[in-house]
PDB file of C-alpha atoms in Angstrom:
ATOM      1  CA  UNK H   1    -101.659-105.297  50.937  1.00  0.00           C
ATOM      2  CA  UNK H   2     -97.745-104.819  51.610  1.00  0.00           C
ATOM      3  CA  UNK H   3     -96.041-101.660  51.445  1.00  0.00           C
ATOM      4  CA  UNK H   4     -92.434-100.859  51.073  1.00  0.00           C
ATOM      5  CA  UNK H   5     -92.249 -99.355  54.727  1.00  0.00           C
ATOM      6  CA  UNK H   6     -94.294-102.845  56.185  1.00  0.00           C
ATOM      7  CA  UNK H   7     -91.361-104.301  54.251  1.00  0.00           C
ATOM      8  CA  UNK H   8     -89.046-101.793  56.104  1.00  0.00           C
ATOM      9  CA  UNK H   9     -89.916-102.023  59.248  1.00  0.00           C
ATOM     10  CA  UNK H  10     -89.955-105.863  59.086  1.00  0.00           C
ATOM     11  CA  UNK H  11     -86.256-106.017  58.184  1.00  0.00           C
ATOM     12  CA  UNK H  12     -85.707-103.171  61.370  1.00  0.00           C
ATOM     13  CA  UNK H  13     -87.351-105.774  63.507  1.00  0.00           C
ATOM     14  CA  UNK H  14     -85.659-108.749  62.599  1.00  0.00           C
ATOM     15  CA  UNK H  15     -82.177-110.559  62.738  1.00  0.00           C
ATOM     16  CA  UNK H  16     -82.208-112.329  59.312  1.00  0.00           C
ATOM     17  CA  UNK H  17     -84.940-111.263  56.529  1.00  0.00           C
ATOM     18  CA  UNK H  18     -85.578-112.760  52.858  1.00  0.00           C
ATOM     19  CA  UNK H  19     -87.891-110.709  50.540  1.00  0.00           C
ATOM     20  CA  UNK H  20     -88.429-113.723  47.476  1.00  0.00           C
ATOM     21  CA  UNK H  21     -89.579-111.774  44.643  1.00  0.00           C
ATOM     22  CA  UNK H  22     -91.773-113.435  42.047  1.00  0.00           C
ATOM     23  CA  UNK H  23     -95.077-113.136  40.089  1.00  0.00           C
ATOM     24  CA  UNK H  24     -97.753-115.781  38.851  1.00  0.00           C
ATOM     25  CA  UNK H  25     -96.724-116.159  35.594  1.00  0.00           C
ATOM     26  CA  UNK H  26     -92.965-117.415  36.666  1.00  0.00           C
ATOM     27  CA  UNK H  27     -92.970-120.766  36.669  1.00  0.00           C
ATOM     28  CA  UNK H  28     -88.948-121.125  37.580  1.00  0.00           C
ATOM     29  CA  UNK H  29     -90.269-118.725  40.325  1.00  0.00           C
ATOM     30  CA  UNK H  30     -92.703-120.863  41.470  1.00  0.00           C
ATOM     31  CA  UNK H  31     -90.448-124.410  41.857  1.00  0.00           C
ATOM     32  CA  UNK H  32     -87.440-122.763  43.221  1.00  0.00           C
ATOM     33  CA  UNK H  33     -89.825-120.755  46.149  1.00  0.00           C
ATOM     34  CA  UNK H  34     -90.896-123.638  48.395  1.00  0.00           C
ATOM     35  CA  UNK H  35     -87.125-125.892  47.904  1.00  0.00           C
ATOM     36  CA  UNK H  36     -85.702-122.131  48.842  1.00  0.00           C
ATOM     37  CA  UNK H  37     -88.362-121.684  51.908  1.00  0.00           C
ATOM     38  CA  UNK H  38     -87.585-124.707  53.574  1.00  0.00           C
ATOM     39  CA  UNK H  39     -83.784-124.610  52.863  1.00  0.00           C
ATOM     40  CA  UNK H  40     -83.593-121.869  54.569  1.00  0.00           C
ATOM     41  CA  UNK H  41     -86.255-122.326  57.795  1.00  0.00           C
ATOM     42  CA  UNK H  42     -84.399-125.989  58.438  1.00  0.00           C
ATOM     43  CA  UNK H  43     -80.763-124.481  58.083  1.00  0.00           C
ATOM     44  CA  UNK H  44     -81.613-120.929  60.181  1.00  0.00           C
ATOM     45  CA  UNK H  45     -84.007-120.185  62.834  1.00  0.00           C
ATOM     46  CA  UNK H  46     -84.455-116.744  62.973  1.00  0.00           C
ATOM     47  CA  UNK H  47     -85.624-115.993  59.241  1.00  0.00           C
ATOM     48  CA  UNK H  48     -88.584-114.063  58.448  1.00  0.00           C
ATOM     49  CA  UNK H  49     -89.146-114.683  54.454  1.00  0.00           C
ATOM     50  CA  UNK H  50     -91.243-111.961  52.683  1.00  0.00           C
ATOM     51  CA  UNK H  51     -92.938-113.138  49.293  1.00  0.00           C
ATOM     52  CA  UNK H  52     -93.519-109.895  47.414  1.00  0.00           C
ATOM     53  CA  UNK H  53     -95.317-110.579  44.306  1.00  0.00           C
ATOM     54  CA  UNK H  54     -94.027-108.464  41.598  1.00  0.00           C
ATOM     55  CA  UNK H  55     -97.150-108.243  39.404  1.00  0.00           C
ATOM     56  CA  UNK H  56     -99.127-106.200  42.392  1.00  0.00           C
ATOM     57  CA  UNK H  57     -96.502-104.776  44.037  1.00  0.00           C
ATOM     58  CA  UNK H  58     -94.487-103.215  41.665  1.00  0.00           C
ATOM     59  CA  UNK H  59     -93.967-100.275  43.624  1.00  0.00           C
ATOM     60  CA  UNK H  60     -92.132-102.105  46.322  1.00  0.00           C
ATOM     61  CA  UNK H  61     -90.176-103.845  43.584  1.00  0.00           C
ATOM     62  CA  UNK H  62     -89.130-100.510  42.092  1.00  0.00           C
ATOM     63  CA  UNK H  63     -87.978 -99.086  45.863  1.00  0.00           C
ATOM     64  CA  UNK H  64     -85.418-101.993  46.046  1.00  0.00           C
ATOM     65  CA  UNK H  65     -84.426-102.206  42.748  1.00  0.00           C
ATOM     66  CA  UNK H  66     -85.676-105.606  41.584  1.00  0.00           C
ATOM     67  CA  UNK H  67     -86.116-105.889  37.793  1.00  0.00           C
ATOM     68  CA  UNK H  68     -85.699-109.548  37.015  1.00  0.00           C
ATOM     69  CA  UNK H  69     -87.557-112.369  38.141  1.00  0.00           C
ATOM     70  CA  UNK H  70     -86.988-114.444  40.449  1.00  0.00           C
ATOM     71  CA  UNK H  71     -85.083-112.282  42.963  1.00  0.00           C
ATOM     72  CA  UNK H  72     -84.008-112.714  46.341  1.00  0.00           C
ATOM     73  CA  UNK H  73     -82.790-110.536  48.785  1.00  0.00           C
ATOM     74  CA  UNK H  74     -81.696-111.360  52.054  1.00  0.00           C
ATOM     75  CA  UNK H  75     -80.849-108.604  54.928  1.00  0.00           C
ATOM     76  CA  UNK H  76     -78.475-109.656  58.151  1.00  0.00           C
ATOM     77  CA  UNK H  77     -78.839-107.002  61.238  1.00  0.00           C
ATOM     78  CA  UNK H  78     -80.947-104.666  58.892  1.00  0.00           C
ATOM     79  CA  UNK H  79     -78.690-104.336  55.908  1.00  0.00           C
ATOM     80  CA  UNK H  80     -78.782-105.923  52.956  1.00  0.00           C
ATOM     81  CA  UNK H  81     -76.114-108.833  52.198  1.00  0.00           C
ATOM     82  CA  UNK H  82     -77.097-111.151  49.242  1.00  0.00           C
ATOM     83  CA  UNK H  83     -78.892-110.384  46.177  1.00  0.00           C
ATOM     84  CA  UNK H  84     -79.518-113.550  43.653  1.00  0.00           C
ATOM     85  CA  UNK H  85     -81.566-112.618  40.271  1.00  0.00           C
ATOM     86  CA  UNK H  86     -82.564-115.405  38.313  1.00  0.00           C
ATOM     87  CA  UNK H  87     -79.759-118.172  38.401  1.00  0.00           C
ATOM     88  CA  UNK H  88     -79.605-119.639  41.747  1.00  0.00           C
ATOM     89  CA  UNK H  89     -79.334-122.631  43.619  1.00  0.00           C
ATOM     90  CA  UNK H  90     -81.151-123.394  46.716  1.00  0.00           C
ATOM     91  CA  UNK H  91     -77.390-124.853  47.969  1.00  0.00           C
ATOM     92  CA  UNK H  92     -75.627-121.503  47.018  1.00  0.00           C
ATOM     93  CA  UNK H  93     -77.993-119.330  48.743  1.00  0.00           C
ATOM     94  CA  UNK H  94     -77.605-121.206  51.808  1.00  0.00           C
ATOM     95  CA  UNK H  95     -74.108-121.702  51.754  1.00  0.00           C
ATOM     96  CA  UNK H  96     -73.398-117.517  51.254  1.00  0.00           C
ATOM     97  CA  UNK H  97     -75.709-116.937  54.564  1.00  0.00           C
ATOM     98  CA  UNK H  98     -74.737-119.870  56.377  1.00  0.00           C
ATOM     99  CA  UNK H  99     -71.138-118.130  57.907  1.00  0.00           C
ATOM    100  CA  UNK H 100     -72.230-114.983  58.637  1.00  0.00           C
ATOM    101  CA  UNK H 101     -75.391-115.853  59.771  1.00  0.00           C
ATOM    102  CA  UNK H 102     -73.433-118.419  62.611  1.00  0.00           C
ATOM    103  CA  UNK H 103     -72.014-114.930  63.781  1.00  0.00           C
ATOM    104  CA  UNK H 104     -74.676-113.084  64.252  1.00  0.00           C
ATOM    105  CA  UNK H 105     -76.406-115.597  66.474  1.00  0.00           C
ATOM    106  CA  UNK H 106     -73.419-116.979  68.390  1.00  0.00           C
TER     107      UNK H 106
END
């Protein structure tokens, strides 16, 4: 079982961190997931992607104000830098991280 300060301490610990928010019963949440997954482990190497399902964990939802389904948050050097509810593309998820991410690693 996850809590919000495994979640935490995870994003402490690590360069680049994505918490993908979904549940079972999202089925736009559950195509988008593994296109999003491997986007984002072929484009960056240092990512540690959290799925936090929203229909236990609602508690850990709550703490980082998610609301909507799907929802991802991604967090460079520990603080948080994109936030996509909803309507996203795999492309324009990679394409906000891609620069700053470069950056960070050079």
């Amino acid at each position: 079982m996850q809590t919000t300060e495994d979640i935490k301490k995870i994003i402490e610990e690590n360069l680049a961190v994505m918490l993908y928010f979904s549940a079972p019963t999202c089925n736009v949440c559950h195509a988008l997931k593994p296109k999003l997954v491997d986007a984002v482990l072929s484009n960056f190497k240092e990512f540690e992607i959290v799925s936090i399902d929203t229909s236990i964990n609602q508690e850990i939802a709550a703490n980082f104000s998610v609301f909507a389904i799907p929802s991802v948050l991604v967090f460079l050097g520990g603080k948080e830098f994109l936030r996509k509810s909803r309507h996203m593309s795999v492309d324009e998820v990679v394409r906000e991280i891609k620069r700053p991410y470069e950056i960070m690693t050079l």
